[in-house]
XYZ file of C-alpha atoms in Angstrom:
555
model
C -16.777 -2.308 -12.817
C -14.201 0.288 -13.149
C -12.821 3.440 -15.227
C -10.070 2.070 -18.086
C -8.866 5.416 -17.445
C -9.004 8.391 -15.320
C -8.423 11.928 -16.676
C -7.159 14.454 -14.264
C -5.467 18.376 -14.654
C -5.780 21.597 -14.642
C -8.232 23.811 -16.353
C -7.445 23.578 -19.984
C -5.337 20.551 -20.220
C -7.517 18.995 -22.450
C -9.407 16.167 -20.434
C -13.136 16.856 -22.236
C -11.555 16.634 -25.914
C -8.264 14.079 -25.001
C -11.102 11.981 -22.622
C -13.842 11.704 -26.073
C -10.537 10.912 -28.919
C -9.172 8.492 -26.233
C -12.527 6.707 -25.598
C -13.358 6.740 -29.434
C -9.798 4.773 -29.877
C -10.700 2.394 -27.324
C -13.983 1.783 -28.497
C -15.441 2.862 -24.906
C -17.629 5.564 -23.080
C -16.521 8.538 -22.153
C -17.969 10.400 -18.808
C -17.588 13.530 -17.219
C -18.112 14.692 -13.403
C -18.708 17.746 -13.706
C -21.375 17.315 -16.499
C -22.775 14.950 -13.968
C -22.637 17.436 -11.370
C -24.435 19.749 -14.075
C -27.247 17.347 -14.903
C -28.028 16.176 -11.508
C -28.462 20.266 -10.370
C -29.636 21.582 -13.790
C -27.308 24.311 -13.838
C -23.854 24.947 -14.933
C -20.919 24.529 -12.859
C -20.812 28.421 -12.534
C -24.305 28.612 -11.105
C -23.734 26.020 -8.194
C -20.756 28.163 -7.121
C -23.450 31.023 -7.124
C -26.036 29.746 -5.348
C -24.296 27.118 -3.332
C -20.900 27.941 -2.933
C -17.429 25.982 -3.396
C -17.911 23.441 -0.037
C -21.527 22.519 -1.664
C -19.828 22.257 -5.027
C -17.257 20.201 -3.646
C -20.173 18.221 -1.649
C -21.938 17.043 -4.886
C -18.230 16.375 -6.803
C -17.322 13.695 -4.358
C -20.670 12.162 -4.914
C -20.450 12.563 -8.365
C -16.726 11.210 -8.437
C -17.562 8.046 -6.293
C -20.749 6.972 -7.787
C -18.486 7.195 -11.277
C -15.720 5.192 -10.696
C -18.582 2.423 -8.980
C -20.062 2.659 -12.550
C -18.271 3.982 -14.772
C -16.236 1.217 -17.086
C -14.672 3.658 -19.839
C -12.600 6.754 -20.043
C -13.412 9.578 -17.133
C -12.598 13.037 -16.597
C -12.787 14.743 -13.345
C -13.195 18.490 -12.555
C -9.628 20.648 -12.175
C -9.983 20.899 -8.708
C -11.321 17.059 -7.323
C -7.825 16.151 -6.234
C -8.276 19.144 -3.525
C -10.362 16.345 -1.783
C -8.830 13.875 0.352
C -11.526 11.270 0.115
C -11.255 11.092 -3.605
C -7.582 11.126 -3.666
C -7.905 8.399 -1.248
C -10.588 6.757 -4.364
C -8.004 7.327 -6.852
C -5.618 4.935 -5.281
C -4.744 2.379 -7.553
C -7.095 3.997 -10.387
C -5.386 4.049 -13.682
C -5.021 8.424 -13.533
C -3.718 10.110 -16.008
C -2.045 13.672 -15.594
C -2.726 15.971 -18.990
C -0.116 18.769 -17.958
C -0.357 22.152 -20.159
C 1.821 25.535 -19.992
C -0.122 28.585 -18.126
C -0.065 30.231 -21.950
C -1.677 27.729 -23.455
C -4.045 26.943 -20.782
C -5.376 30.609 -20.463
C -5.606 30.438 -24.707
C -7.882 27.714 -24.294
C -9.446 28.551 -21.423
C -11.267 31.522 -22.902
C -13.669 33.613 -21.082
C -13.000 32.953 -17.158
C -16.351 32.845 -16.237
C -17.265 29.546 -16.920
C -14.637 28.437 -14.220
C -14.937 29.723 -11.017
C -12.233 28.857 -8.910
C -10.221 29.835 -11.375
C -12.147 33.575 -11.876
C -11.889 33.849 -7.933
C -8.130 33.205 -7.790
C -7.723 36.200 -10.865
C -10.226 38.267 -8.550
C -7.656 37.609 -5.589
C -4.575 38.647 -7.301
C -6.169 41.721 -8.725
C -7.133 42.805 -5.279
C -3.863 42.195 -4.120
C -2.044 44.220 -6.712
C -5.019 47.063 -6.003
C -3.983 47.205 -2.439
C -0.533 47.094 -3.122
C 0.181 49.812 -5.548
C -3.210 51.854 -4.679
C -4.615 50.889 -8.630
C -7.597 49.646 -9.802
C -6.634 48.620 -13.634
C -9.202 46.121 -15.226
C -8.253 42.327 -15.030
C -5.806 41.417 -17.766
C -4.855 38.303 -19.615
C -1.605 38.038 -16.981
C -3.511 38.348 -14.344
C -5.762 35.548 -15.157
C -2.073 33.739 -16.487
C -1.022 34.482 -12.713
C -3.555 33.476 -11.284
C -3.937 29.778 -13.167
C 0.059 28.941 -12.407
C -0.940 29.346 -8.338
C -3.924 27.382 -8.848
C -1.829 24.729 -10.450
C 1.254 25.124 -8.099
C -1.164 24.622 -4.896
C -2.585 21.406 -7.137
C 0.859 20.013 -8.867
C 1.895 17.742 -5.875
C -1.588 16.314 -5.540
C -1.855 15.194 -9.319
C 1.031 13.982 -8.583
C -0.234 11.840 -5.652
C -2.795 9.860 -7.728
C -1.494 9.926 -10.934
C 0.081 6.834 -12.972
C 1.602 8.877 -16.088
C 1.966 12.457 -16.417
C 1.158 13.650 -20.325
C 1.920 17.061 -22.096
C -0.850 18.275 -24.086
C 0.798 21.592 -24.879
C 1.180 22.238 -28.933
C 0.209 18.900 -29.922
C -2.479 17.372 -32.119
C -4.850 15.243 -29.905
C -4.344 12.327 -31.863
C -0.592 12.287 -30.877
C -1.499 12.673 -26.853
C -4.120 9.485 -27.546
C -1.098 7.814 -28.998
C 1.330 8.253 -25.857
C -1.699 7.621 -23.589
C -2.343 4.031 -24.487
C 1.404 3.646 -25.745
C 2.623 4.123 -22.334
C -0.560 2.601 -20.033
C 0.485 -0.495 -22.640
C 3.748 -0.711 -21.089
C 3.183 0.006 -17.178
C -0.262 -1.711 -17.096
C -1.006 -4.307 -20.048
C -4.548 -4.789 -18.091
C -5.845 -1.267 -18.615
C -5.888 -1.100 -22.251
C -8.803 -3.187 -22.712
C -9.178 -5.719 -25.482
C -10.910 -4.945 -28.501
C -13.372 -7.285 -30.204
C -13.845 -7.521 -34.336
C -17.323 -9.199 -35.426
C -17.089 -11.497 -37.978
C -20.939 -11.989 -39.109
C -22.324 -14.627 -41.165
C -24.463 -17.476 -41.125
C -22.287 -18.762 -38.346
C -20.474 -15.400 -36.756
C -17.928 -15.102 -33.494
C -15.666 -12.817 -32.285
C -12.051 -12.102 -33.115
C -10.515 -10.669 -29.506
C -7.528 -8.620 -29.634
C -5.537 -7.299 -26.659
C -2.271 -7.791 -24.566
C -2.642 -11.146 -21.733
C -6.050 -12.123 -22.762
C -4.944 -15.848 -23.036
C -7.752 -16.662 -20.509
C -10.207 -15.548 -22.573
C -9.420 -18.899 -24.457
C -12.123 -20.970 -21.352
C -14.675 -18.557 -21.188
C -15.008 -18.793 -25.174
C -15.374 -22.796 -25.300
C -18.785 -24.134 -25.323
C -20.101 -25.335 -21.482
C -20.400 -28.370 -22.768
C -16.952 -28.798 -23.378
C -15.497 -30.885 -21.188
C -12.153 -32.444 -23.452
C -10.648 -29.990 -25.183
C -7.275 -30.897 -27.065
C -4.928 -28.363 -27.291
C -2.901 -29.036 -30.589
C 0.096 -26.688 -30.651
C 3.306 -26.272 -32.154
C 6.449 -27.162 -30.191
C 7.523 -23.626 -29.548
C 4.575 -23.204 -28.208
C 4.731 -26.029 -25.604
C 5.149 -23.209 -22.087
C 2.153 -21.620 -23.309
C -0.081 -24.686 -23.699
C 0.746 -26.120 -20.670
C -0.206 -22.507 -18.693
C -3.336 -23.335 -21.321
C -3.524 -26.390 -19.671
C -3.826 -25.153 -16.298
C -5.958 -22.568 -16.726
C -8.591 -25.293 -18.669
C -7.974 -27.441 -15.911
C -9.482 -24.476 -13.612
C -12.301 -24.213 -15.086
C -12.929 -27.937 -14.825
C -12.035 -28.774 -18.383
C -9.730 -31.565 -19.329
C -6.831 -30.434 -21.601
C -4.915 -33.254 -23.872
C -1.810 -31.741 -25.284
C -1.152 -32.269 -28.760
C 2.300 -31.215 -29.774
C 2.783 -31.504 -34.015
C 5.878 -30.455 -36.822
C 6.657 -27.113 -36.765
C 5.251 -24.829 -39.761
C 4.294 -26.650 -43.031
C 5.575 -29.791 -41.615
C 2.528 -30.221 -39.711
C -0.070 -29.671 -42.625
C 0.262 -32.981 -44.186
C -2.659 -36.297 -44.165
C -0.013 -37.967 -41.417
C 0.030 -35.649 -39.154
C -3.664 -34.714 -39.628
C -4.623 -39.040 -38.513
C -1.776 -38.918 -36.020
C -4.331 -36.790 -34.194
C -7.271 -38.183 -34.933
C -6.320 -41.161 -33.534
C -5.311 -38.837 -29.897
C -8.615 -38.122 -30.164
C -10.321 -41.369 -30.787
C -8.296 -42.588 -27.575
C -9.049 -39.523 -26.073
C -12.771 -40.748 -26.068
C -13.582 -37.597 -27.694
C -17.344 -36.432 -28.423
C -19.103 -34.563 -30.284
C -19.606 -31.830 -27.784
C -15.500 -31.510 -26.818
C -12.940 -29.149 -28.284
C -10.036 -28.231 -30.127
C -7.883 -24.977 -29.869
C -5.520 -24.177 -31.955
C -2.759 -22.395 -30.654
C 0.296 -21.532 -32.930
C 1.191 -19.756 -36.644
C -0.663 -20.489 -39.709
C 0.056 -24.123 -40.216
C -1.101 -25.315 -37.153
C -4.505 -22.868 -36.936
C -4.820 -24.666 -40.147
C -4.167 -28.143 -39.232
C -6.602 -27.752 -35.502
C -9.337 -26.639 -37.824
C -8.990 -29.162 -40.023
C -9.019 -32.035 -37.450
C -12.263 -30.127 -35.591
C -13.427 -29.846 -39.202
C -13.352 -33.356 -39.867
C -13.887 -35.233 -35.802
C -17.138 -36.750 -35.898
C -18.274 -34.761 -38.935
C -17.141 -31.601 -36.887
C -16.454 -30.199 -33.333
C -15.955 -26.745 -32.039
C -12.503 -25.230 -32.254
C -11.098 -21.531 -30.712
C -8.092 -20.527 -32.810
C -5.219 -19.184 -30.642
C -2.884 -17.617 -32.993
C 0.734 -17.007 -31.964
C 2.585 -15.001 -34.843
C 1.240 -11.987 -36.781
C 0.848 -14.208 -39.975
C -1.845 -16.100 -38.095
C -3.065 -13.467 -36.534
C -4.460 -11.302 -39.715
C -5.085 -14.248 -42.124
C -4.846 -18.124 -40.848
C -6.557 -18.336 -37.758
C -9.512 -15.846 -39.090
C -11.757 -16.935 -41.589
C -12.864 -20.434 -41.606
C -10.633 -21.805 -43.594
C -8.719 -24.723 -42.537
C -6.344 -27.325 -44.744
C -3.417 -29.783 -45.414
C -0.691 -29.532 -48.362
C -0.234 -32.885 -50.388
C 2.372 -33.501 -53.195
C 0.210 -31.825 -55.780
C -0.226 -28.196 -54.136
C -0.805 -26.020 -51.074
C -4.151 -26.267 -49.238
C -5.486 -28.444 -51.833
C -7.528 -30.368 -49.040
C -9.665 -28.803 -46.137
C -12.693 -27.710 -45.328
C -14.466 -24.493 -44.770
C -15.213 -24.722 -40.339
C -15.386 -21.411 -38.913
C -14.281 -21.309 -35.102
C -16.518 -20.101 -32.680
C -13.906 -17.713 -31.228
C -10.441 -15.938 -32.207
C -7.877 -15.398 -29.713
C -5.113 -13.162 -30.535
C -2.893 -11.988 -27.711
C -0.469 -9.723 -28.528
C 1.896 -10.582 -25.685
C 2.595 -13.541 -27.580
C 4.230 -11.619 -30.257
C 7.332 -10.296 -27.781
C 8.977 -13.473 -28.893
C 7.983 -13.434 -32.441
C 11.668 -13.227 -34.886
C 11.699 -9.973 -36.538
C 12.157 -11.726 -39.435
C 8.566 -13.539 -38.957
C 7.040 -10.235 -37.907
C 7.676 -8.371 -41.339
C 6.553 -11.759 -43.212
C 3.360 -11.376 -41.360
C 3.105 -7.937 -42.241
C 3.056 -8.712 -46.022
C -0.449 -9.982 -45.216
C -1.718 -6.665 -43.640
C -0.118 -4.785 -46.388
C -2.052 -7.126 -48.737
C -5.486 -5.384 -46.892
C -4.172 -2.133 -47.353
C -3.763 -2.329 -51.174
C -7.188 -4.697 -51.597
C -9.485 -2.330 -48.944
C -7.823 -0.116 -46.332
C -5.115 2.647 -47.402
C -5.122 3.560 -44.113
C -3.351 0.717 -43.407
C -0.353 1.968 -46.403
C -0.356 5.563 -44.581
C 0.499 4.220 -41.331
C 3.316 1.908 -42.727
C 4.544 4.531 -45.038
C 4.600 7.303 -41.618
C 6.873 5.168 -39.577
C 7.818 1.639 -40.682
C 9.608 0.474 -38.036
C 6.944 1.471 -35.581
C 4.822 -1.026 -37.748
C 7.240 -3.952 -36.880
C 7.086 -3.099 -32.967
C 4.598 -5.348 -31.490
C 4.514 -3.068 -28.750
C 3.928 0.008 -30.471
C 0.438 1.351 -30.463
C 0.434 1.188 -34.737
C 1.302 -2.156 -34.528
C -2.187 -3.086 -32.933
C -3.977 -0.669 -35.052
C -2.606 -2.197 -38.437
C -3.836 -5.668 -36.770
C -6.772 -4.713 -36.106
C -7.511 -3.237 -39.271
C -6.183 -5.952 -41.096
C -8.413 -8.130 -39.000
C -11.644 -6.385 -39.629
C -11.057 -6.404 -43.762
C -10.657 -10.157 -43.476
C -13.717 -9.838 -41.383
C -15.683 -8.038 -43.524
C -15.109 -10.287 -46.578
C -15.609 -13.527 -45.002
C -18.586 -12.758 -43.469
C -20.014 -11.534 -46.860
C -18.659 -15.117 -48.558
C -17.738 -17.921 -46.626
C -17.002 -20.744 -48.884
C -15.505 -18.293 -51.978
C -18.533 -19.218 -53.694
C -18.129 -20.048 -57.189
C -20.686 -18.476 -58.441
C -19.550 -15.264 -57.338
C -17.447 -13.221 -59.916
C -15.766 -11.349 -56.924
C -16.147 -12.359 -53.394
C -13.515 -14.168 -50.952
C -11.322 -14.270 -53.491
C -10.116 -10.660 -53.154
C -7.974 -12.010 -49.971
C -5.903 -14.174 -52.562
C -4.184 -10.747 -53.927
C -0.482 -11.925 -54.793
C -1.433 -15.829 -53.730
C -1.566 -17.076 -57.418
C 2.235 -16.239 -57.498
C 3.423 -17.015 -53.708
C 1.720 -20.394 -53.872
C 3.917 -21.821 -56.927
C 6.986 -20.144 -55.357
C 6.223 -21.585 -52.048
C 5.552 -25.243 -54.371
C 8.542 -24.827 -56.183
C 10.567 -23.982 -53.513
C 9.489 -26.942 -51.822
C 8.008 -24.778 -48.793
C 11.160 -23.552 -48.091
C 9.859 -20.204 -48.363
C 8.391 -18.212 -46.007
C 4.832 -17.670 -46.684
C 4.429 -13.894 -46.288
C 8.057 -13.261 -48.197
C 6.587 -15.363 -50.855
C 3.038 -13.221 -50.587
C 5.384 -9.975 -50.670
C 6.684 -10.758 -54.053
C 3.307 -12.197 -55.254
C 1.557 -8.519 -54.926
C 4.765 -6.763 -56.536
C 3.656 -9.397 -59.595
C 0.320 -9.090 -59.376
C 0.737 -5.215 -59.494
C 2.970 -5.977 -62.395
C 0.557 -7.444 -63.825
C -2.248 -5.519 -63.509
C -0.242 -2.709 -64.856
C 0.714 -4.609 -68.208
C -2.956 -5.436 -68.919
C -3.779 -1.578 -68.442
C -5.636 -1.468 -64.845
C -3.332 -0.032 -62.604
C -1.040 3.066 -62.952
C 2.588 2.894 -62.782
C 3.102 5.307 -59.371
C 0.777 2.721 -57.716
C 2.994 -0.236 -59.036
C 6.001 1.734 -57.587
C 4.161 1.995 -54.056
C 3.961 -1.590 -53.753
C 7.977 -2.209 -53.803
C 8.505 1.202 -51.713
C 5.830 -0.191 -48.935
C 6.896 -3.710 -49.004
C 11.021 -2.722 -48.984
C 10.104 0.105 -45.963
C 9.368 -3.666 -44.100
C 12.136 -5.610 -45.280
C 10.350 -7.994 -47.418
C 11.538 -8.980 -50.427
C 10.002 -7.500 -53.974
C 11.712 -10.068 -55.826
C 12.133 -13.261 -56.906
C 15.825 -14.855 -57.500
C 14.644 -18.302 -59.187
C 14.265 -18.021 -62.429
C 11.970 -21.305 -63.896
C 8.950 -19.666 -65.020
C 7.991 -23.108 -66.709
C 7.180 -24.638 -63.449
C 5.570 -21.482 -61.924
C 3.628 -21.745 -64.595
C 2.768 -24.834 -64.491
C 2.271 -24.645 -60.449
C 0.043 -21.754 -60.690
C -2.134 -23.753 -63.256
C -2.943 -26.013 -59.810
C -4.714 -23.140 -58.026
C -7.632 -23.224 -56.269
C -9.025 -20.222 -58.104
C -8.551 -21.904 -61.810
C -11.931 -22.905 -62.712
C -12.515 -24.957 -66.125
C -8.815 -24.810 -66.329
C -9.093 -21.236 -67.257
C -5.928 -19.019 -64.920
C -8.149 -16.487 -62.689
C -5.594 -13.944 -60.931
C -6.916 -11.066 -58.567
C -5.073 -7.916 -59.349
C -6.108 -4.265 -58.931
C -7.454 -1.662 -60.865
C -6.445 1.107 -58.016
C -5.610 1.123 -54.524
C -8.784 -0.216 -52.786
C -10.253 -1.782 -55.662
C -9.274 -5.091 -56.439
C -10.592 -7.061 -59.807
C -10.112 -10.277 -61.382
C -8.048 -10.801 -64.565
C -9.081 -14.456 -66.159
C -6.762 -15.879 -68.989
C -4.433 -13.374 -68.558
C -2.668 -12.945 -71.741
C 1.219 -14.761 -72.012
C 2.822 -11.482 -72.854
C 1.687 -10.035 -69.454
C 2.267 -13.014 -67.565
C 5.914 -12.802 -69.080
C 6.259 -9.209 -68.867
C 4.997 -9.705 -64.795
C 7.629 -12.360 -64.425
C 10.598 -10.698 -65.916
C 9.624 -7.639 -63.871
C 10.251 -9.600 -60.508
C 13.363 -11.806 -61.304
């Protein structure tokens, strides 16, 4: 056990409030030494210096400083001063520290009152008798001198942050959200490892985890059941390097891996493809208590829990996601499914997995083009459930196409936990719910017969982008959604690159394709649509003059 990160600087840098935001971000505790130090003496820091004295101080510090990096698996702050001690600089070594540097003006503004820090008050005390004894005065302690005397505190201390530290960080003028930000931004880049994964609960009759963080591929083992000991890897052929590391790793952990490589994208959702690997399996001499993973985009998450879904009336399967499409919809859920001639996912079967893998290293290799497609499906949880989601778009759009940047993960993960949240409240889109699953079908109705009539040729989240700037269309002709709310839709979804339009022009056969839906019910046309921002509703038998009026909009 060890700290995720360390928290060093001078007085006033910020480690108590930077140390609390950045463990709140990372969903981790947040410790302090000298509140230790405080607790174990049951006085303030002040008060040891006054009874004890700074070597005793210092004494119960490197205690408290040891015993917390032994323990201590979060974010931690040490005192101003601990780097003055050789045996915890020495403890630091290889620590994940992080310098919060501040101006002396800033740092006296926060600091307040001197008494509450000691070294500090005795270094002002020291400069004021030195001034006294050089020009013979005996003027009261001033803001400057306690300015003074923090820059040679710091100047005496500067090299030794500098000794342990693994980023530096200015806190001065900044909101603390901003330093969080660059914190785990930049420990993201130098040290994947530190920032640790983050896990999203999807509850239910049957619930798992959904883990999300950079290089935890491995996590893929330790998430199949024990008594797994085949476990067929079906993957797409990009994704042939990674499954055979997969391989490997399974192999370590005395598992035996059969590779399954199928078509790329929709190509591999079809009832050939689907045998083709049952009969790998039924060679395979696979049992009921073996594996799949899935490990690719949408189509093939789909396709490896359809197969588990249907092996031996059903077999466990972890869902290993590779592109951000998968990651926020296809791989999370339960639902699993082939295409036939008829439709899109008109076959499956609803199989949860009993874990999510989504490691975000995987997107570095991820075409732009497919990253904004797969953001279509986060801006579809922003508009159904989280506008937080829109904000963070609309604040810096290309920041939310930079797998690396630290918004990137956030709009995943919040996209993540609204898919979450609905599946776990309906599983199977119940039909006798008036509003349940179905929510997450916002703009479907329209992608799917785009997707049909354009014979897949489409990319799924281009043809979801266009299907919310209808749906919003539509929801605006039949009177439920304002106009300015319509308009956000294009302005988020352009900001991405995705297209708002349509260039076909056959509304006969989208018609006619979105009349094979899965949410038409007594063939009655059911479309999701929203009555504000956050609020999605249900529009059944829409009438014509909308649907036109929709259509024409988007063409």
């Amino acid at each position: 056990m060890a700290p995720i990160i360390v928290l060093v600087g001078p007085p006033g840098s910020g480690k108590t409030t930077i140390g609390q935001a950045l463990s709140a971000r990372l969903g981790v505790g947040f410790r302090d030494t000298d509140a230790d130090v405080e607790s174990a003496q049951g006085m303030s820091i002040a008060d040891v210096f006054v009874t004890s004295g700074e070597p005793a101080f210092r004494a119960l510090e490197l205690t408290a400083v040891s015993q917390a990096l032994r323990e201590h698996h979060g974010v931690l702050a040490l005192g101003g001063g601990s780097v003055e001690s050789a045996p915890i600089r020495e403890a630091l070594a290889g620590q994940p520290v992080v310098e919060l540097e501040v101006s002396p003006g800033e740092a006296v503004r926060r600091v307040g009152p001197v008494g509450s820090r000691p070294v500090l008050l005795g270094n002002a005390r020291a400069a004021l008798a030195e001034r006294a004894v050089n020009d013979d005065s005996a003027a009261p302690m001033t803001p400057e001198d306690i300015e003074e005397a923090w820059t040679r505190l710091v100047a005496r201390r500067k090299p030794l942050y500098a000794q342990v530290r693994r980023v530096a960080v200015s806190t001065d003028g900044r909101d603390v959200a901003d330093v969080v930000d660059e914190i785990v931004s930049r420990l993201m880049l130098t040290a994947p490892a530190i920032v640790p994964a983050r896990l999203v609960r999807v509850a239910g009759s049957r619930p798992y985890d959904v883990t999300i963080g950079k290089g935890v591929l491995p996590e893929v083992a330790q998430t199949l059941p024990a008594a797994a000991h085949k476990v067929a890897v079906i993957h797409a052929p990009v994704m042939a390097d990674v499954a055979a590391r997969l391989a490997v790793d399974l192999d370590a952990n005395g598992r035996e891996a059969l590779l399954l490589a199928v078509p790329d994208a929709e190509s591999a959702k079809t009832s050939t493809v689907a045998d083709q690997c049952w009969e790998r399996l039924g060679v395979g001499g696979f049992t009921r208590t073996d594996a799949v993973v899935g490990l690719g985009g949408g189509a093939t998450t789909d396709l490896a829990g359809f197969v588990a879904a249907t092996w031996l009336r059903g077999v466990a399967v972890v869902q290993v996601p590779t592109t951000l499409l998968a990651m926020v919809d296809a791989a999370v859920g339960g639902k699993t499914g082939i295409n036939t001639s008829a439709g899109k996912n008109l076959v499956g079967a609803f199989h949860p997995p009993i874990g999510v893998i989504c490691d975000l290293d995987l997107l570095a290799t991820v075409p732009s083009s497919d990253l904004a497609a797969g953001m279509a499906e986060v801006v579809k949880a922003g508009f159904i459930a989280d506008p937080a989601i829109l904000e963070l778009i609309e604040a810096d759009p290309s920041a939310a196409l930079d797998p690396a940047s630290p918004a990137s993960g956030e709009l995943i993960e919040r996209a993540i936990r609204v898919k979450a949240a609905v599946v776990a409240d309906d599983l199977t889109e119940s039909l006798d719910r008036v509003l349940g699953r179905e929510i997450l079908n916002y703009g479907h109705t329209f992608a799917h017969a785009i997707e049909k009539v354009e014979a897949f040729t489409w990319r799924h989240g281009d043809a979801v982008s266009v299907g919310m700037c209808f749906a919003a269309e539509l929801s605006c002709a039949a009177g439920r959604l304002s106009r300015p709310d319509v308009d956000r839709h294009y302005r988020v979804l352009s900001s991405l690159g995705l297209p708002t339009a349509y260039p076909g022009g056959d509304w006969d056969a989208l018609s006619q394709a979105m009349r094979v839906d899965k949410k038409v019910r007594a063939g009655t046309l059911r479309i999701i649509v929203l009555d504000r921002v956050g609020k999605p509703g249900l529009l059944e038998a829409p009438d014509e003059a909308w649907l036109n009026a929709a259509f024409e909009a988007v063409t």
